Short mmCIF file of C-alpha atoms and ligand atoms in Angstrom, two decimals:
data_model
loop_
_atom_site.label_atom_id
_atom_site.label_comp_id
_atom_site.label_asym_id
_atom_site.label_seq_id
_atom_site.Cartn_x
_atom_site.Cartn_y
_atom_site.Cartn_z
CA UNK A 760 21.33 -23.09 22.59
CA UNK A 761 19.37 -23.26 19.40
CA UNK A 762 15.71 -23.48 20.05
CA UNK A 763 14.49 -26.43 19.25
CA UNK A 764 11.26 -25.64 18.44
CA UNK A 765 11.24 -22.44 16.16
CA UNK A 766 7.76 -20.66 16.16
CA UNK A 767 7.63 -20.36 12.22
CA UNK A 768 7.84 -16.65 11.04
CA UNK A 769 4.80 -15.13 9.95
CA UNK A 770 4.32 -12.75 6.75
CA UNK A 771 1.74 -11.68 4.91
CA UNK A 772 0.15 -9.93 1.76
CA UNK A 773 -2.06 -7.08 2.10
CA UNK A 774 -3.69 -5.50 -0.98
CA UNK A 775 -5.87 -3.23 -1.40
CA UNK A 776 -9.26 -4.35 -3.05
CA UNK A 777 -9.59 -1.17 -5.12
CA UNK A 778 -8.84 -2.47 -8.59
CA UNK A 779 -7.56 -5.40 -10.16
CA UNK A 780 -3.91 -6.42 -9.35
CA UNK A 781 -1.18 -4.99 -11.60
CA UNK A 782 2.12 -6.38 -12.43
CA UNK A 783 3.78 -4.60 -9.17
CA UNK A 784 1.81 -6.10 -6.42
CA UNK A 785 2.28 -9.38 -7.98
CA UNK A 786 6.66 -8.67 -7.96
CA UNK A 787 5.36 -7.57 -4.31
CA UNK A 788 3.04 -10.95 -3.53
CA UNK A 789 5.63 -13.00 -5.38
CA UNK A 790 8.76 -12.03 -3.36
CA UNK A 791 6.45 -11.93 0.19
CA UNK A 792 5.40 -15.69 -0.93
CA UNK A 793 9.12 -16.88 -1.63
CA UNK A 794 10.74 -15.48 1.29
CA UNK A 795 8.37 -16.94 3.69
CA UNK A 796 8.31 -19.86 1.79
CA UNK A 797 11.75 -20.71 1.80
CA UNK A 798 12.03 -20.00 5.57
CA UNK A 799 9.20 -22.33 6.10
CA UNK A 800 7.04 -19.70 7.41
CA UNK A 801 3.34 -18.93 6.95
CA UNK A 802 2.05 -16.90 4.60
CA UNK A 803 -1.54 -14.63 5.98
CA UNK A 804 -3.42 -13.08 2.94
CA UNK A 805 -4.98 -9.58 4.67
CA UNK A 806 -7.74 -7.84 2.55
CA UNK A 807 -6.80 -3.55 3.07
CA UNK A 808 -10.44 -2.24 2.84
CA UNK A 809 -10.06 0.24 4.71
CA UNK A 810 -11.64 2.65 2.57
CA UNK A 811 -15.39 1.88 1.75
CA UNK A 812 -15.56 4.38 -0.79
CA UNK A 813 -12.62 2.77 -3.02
CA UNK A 814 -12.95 -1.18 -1.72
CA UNK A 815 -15.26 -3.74 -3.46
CA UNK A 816 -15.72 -7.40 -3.21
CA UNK A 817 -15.53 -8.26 -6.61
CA UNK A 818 -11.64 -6.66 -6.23
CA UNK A 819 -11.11 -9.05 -3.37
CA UNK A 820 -12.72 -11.62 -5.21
CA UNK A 821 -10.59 -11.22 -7.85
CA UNK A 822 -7.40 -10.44 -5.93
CA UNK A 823 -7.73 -14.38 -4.44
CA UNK A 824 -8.42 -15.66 -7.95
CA UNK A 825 -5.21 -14.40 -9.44
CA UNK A 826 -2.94 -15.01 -6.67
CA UNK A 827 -4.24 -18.96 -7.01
CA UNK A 828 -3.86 -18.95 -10.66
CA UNK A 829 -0.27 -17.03 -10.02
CA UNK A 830 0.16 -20.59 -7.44
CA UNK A 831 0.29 -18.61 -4.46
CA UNK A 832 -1.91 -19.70 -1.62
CA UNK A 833 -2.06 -18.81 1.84
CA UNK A 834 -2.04 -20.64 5.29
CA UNK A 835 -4.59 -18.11 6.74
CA UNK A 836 -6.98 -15.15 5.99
CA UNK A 837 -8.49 -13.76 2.94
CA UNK A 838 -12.12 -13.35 2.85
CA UNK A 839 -13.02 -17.07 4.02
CA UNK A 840 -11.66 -15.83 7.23
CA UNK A 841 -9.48 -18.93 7.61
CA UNK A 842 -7.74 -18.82 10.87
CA UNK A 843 -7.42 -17.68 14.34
CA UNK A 844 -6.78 -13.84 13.88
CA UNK A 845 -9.66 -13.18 12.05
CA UNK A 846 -11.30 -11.55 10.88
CA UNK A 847 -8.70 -10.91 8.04
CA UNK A 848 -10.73 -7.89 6.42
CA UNK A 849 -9.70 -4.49 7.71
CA UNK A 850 -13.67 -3.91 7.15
CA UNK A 851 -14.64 -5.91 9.94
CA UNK A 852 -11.44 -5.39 12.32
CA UNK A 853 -12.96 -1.85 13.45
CA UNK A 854 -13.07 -2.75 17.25
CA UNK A 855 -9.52 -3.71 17.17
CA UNK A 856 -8.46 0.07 15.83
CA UNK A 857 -11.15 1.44 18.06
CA UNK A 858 -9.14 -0.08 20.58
CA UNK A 859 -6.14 1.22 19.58
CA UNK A 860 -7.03 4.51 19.02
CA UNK A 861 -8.71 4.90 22.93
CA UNK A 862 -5.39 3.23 24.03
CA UNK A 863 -3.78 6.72 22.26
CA UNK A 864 -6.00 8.87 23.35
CA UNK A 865 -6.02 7.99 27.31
CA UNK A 866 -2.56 8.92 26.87
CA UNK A 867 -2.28 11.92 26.12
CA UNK A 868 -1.13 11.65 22.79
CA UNK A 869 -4.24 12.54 20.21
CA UNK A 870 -5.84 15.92 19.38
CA UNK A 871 -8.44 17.35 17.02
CA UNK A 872 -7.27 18.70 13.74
CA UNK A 873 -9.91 20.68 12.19
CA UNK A 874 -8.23 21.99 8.99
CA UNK A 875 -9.47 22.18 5.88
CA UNK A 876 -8.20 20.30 2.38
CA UNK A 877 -7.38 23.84 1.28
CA UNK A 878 -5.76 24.83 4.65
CA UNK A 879 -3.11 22.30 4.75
CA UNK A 880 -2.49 22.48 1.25
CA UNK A 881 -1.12 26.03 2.20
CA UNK A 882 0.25 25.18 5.14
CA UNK A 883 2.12 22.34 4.42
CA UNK A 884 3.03 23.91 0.65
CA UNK A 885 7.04 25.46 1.96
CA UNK A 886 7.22 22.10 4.11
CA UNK A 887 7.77 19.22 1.72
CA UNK A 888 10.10 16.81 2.76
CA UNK A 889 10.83 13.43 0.58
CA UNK A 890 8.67 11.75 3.15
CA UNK A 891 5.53 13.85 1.75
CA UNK A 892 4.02 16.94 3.38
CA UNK A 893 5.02 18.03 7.24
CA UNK A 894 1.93 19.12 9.42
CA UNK A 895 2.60 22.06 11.21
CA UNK A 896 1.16 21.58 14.59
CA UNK A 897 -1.39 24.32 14.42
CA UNK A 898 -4.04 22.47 16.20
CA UNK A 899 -1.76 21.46 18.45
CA UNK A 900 -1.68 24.61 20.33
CA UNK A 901 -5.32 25.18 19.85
CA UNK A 902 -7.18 26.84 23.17
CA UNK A 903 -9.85 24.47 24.56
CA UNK A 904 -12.47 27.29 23.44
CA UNK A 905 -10.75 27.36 19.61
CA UNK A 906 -11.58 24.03 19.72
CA UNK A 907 -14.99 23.98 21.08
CA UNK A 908 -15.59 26.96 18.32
CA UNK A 909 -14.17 24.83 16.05
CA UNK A 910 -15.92 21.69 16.63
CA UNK A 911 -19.31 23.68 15.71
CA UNK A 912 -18.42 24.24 12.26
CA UNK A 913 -16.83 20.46 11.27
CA UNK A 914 -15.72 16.84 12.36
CA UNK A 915 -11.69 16.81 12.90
CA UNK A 916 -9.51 14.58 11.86
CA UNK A 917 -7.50 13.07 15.24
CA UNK A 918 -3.53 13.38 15.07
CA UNK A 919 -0.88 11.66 17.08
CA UNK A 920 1.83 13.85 18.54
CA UNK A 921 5.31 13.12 17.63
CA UNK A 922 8.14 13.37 19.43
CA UNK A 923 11.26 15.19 17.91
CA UNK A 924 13.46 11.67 17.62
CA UNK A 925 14.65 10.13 14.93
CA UNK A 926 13.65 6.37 14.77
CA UNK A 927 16.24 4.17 13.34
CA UNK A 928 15.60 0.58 11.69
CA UNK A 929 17.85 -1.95 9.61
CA UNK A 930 15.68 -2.49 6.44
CA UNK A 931 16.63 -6.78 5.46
CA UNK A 932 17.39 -5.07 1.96
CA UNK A 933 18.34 -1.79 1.88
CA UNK A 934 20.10 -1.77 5.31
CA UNK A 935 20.18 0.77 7.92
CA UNK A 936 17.15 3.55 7.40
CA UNK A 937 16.13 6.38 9.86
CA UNK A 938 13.80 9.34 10.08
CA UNK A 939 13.10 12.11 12.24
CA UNK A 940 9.54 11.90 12.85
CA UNK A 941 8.78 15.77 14.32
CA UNK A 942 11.26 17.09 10.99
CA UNK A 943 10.24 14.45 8.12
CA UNK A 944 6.89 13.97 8.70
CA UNK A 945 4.69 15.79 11.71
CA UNK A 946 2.01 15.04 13.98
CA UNK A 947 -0.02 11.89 11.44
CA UNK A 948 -4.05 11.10 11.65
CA UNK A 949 -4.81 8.22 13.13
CA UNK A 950 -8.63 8.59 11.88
CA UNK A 951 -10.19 11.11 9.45
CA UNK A 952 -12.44 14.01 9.63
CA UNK A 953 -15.55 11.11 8.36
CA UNK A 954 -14.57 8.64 11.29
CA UNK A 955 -12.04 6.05 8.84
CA UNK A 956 -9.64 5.29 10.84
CA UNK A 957 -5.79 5.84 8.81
CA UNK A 958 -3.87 2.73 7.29
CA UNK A 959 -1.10 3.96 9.46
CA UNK A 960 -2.99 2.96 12.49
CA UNK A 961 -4.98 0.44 11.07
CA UNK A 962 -1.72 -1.46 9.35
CA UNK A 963 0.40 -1.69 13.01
CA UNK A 964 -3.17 -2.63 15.21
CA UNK A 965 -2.77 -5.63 12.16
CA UNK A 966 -0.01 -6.95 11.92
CA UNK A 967 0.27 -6.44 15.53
CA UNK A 968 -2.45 -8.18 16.36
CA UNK A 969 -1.62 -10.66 14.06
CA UNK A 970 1.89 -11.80 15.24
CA UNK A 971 3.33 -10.60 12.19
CA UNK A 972 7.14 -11.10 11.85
CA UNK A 973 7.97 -10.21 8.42
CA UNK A 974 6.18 -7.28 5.94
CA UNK A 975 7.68 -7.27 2.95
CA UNK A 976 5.81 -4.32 0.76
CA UNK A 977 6.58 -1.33 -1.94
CA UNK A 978 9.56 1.35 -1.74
CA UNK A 979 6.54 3.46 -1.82
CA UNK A 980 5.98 2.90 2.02
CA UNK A 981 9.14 3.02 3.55
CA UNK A 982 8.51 6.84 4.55
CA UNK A 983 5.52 5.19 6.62
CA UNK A 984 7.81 2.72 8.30
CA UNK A 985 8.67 5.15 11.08
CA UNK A 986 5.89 6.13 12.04
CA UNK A 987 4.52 2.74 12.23
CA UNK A 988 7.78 1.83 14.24
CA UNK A 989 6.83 4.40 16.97
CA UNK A 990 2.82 3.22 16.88
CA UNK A 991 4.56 -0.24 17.84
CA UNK A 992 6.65 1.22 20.57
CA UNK A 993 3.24 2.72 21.83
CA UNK A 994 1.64 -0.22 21.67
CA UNK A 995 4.27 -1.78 23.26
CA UNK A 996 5.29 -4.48 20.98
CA UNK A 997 8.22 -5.18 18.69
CA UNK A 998 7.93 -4.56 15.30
CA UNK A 999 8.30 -6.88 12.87
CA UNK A 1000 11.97 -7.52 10.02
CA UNK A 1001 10.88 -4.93 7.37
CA UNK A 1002 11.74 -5.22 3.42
CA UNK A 1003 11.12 -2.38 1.30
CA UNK A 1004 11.50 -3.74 -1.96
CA UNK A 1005 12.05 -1.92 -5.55
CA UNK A 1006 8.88 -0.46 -7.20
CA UNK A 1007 8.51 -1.25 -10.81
CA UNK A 1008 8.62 2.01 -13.29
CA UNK A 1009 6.81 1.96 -16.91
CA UNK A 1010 9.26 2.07 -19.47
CA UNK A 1011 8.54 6.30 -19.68
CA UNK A 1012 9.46 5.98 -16.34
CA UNK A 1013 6.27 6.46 -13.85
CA UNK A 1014 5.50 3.90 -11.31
CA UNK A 1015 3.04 1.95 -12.08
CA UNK A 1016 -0.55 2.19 -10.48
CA UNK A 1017 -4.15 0.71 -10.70
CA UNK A 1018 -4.75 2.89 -14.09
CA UNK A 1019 -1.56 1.26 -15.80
CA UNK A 1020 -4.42 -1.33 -17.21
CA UNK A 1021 -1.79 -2.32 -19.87
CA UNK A 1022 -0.26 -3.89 -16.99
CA UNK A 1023 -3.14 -5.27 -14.82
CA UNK A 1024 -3.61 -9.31 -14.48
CA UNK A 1025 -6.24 -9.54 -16.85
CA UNK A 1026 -4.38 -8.24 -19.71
CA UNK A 1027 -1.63 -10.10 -18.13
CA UNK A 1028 -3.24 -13.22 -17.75
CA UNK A 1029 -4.42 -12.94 -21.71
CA UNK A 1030 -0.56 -12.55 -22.42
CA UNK A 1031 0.19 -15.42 -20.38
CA UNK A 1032 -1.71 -18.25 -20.88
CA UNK A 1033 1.02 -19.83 -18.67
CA UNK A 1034 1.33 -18.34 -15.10
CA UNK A 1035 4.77 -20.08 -15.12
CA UNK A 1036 6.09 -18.11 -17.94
CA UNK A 1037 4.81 -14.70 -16.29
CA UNK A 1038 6.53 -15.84 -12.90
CA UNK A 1039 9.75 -16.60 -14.72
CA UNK A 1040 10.07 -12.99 -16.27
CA UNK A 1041 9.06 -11.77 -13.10
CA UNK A 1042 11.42 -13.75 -11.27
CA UNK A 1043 14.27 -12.35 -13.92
CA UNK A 1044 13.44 -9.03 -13.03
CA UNK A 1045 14.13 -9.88 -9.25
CA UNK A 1046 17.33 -11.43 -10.33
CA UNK A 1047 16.59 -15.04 -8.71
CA UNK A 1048 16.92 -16.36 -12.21
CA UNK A 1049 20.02 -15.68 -14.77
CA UNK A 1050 17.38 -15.77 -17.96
CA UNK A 1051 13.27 -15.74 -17.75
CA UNK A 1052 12.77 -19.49 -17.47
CA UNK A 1053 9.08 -20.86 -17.02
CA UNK A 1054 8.83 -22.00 -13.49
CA UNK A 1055 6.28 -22.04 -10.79
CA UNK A 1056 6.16 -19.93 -7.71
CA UNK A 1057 7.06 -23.41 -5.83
CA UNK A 1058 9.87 -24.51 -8.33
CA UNK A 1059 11.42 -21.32 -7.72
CA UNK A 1060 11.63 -21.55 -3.42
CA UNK A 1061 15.80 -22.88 -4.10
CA UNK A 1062 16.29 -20.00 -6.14
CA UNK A 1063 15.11 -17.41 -3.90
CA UNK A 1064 17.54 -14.98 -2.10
CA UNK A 1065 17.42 -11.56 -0.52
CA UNK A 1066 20.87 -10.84 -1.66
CA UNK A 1067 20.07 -11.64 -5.33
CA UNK A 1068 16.76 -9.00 -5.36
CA UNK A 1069 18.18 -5.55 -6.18
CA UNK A 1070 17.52 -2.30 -4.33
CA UNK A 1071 16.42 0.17 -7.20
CA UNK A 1072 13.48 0.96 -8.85
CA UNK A 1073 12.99 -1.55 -11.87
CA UNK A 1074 11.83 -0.28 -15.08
CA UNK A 1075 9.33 -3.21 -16.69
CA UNK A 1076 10.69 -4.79 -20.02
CA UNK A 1077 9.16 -5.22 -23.23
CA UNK A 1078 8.54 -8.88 -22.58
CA UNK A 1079 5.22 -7.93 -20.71
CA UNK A 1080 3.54 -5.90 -22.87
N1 LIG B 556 -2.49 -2.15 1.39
C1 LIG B 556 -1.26 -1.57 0.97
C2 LIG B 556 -1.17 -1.58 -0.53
O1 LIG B 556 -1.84 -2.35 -1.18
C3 LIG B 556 -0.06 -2.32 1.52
C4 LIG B 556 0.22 -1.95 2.92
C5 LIG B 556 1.44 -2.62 3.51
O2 LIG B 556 1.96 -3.58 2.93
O3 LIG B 556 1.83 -2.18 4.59
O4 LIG B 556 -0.41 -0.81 -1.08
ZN1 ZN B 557 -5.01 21.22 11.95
#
């Protein structure tokens, strides 16, 4: 029997204040928006400032102030802290991954890694896989006196141990996915050697914690989704229906990041005095519309489709710059 009263699927948005937006988190924030828009769902807005040394305000500030102007508002977060998971800044959420992390550590499943920068850079050089660099284990298999010696000279980073399973996942675009976790990526830090704790951690205590149903985010993490697949199994809950959608490349071919300021919303928004006619190009790129019509995030909900958004890497077109 069909239930009769569906709890409304939750999905959010989670940038990272540590530069203005460019024109790939908004394809990311516009496609997030839509598909929990046209499933009725409600959209959470989570601020990823994790990392005091690259986060400001004025980002986050800023970061709000576009996605309105874009017309895409939120049911709950963002820095008013408007709702009842809050607080919605990964700033002020440390006793939730404090949490975590002691629920980790009581079971067995942490240890102290006390290389160096340079050490794992050696280390890890032969063992590369597409996922990024493997760990080795070395600390693993420390002695509890290697340690203690250790432990004189620096702070560790803490690592979780993997098992040697492959975790397997149907991505909502790009279908069935898995990864080995011991062969593709190695024991991960859960905090760092200066006490942050890692966005792997940090991103599953979230959107756990937050009754998160749907992340929709960058090709660029779906590496991580295994790993945060197995933090949910530890934390015993069920992940949420990933989509891992296509990163945009400039037209020499390089993805586009923070420094791509020829790309960012404020030269954006001076291109566009219009947020409709930005949202229509980008909305042509995602294939929802045949030509780059001017329409706003709202006019487009009928138009949206998972099966229209391709799975490749996009390269922008002139019509941005
Ligand atoms: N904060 C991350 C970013 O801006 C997104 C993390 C995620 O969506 O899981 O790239
Ligand atoms: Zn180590």
């Amino acid at each position: 029997m069909l239930n009769p009263h569906p709890q409304p699927v939750r999905g959010r948005f989670a940038p990272s204040p540590s530069g203005r937006m460019h024109l790939g988190n908004l394809f990311c924030a516009l496609l997030a928006w839509l598909s929990i828009r046209a499933a009725n769902g409600q959209m959470i807005l989570r601020m990823e400032d994790l990392d005091p040394d690259r986060s400001r305000l004025e980002y986050a500030k800023q970061i709000e102030a576009d996605l309105l102007w874009l017309g895409l508002p939120w049911d709950e977060g963002g820095l008013q802290d408007n709702g009842p998971y809050a607080p919605y800044c990964q700033s002020r959420r440390q006793a939730q991954y404090e949490g975590f992390f002691r629920r980790l550590e009581k079971q067995g499943l942490t240890y102290p890694c006390y290389c160096t920068r340079e050490e794992l850079r050696a280390a890890c050089a032969p063992h590369r896989s597409e996922y990024g660099p493997i760990y080795s284990g070395r600390c693993r298999r420390l002695s509890a006196g290697e340690r203690q010696t250790l432990a004189q000279r620096r702070n560790p980073a803490i690592r979780l141990c993997v098992p040697d399973e492959t975790i397997s996942f149907c991505d909502g675009l790009l279908g069935p996915q898995q990864e080995n976790l011991a062969r593709d990526c190695g024991d991960f830090i859960l905090r760092r050697s200066d006490g942050v704790f890692a966005y792997q951690l940090a991103v599953v205590a979230d959107d756990a914690g937050m009754e998160i149903r749907e992340v929709v985010r960058g090709q660029d993490l779906l590496p991580s989704t295994a790993r945060q697949i197995y933090l949910y199994r530890l934390l015993g809950k069920t992940p949420p229906q990933f989509f891992h959608i296509p990163l945009l490349l400039s037209p020499d071919g390089r993805r586009l990041s923070k420094r791509d300021k020829d790309l960012d919303l404020g030269r954006l928004r001076g291109r566009f005095p219009h947020p409709e006619t930005l949202v229509g190009h980008l909305a042509h790129l995602a294939g929802l519309l045949p030509k780059p019509e001017p329409l706003s995030p709202q006019e487009l909900i009928p138009y949206f489709s998972w099966e229209k958004v391709p799975r490749h890497d996009l390269t922008v077109p002139k019509a941005f710059f």
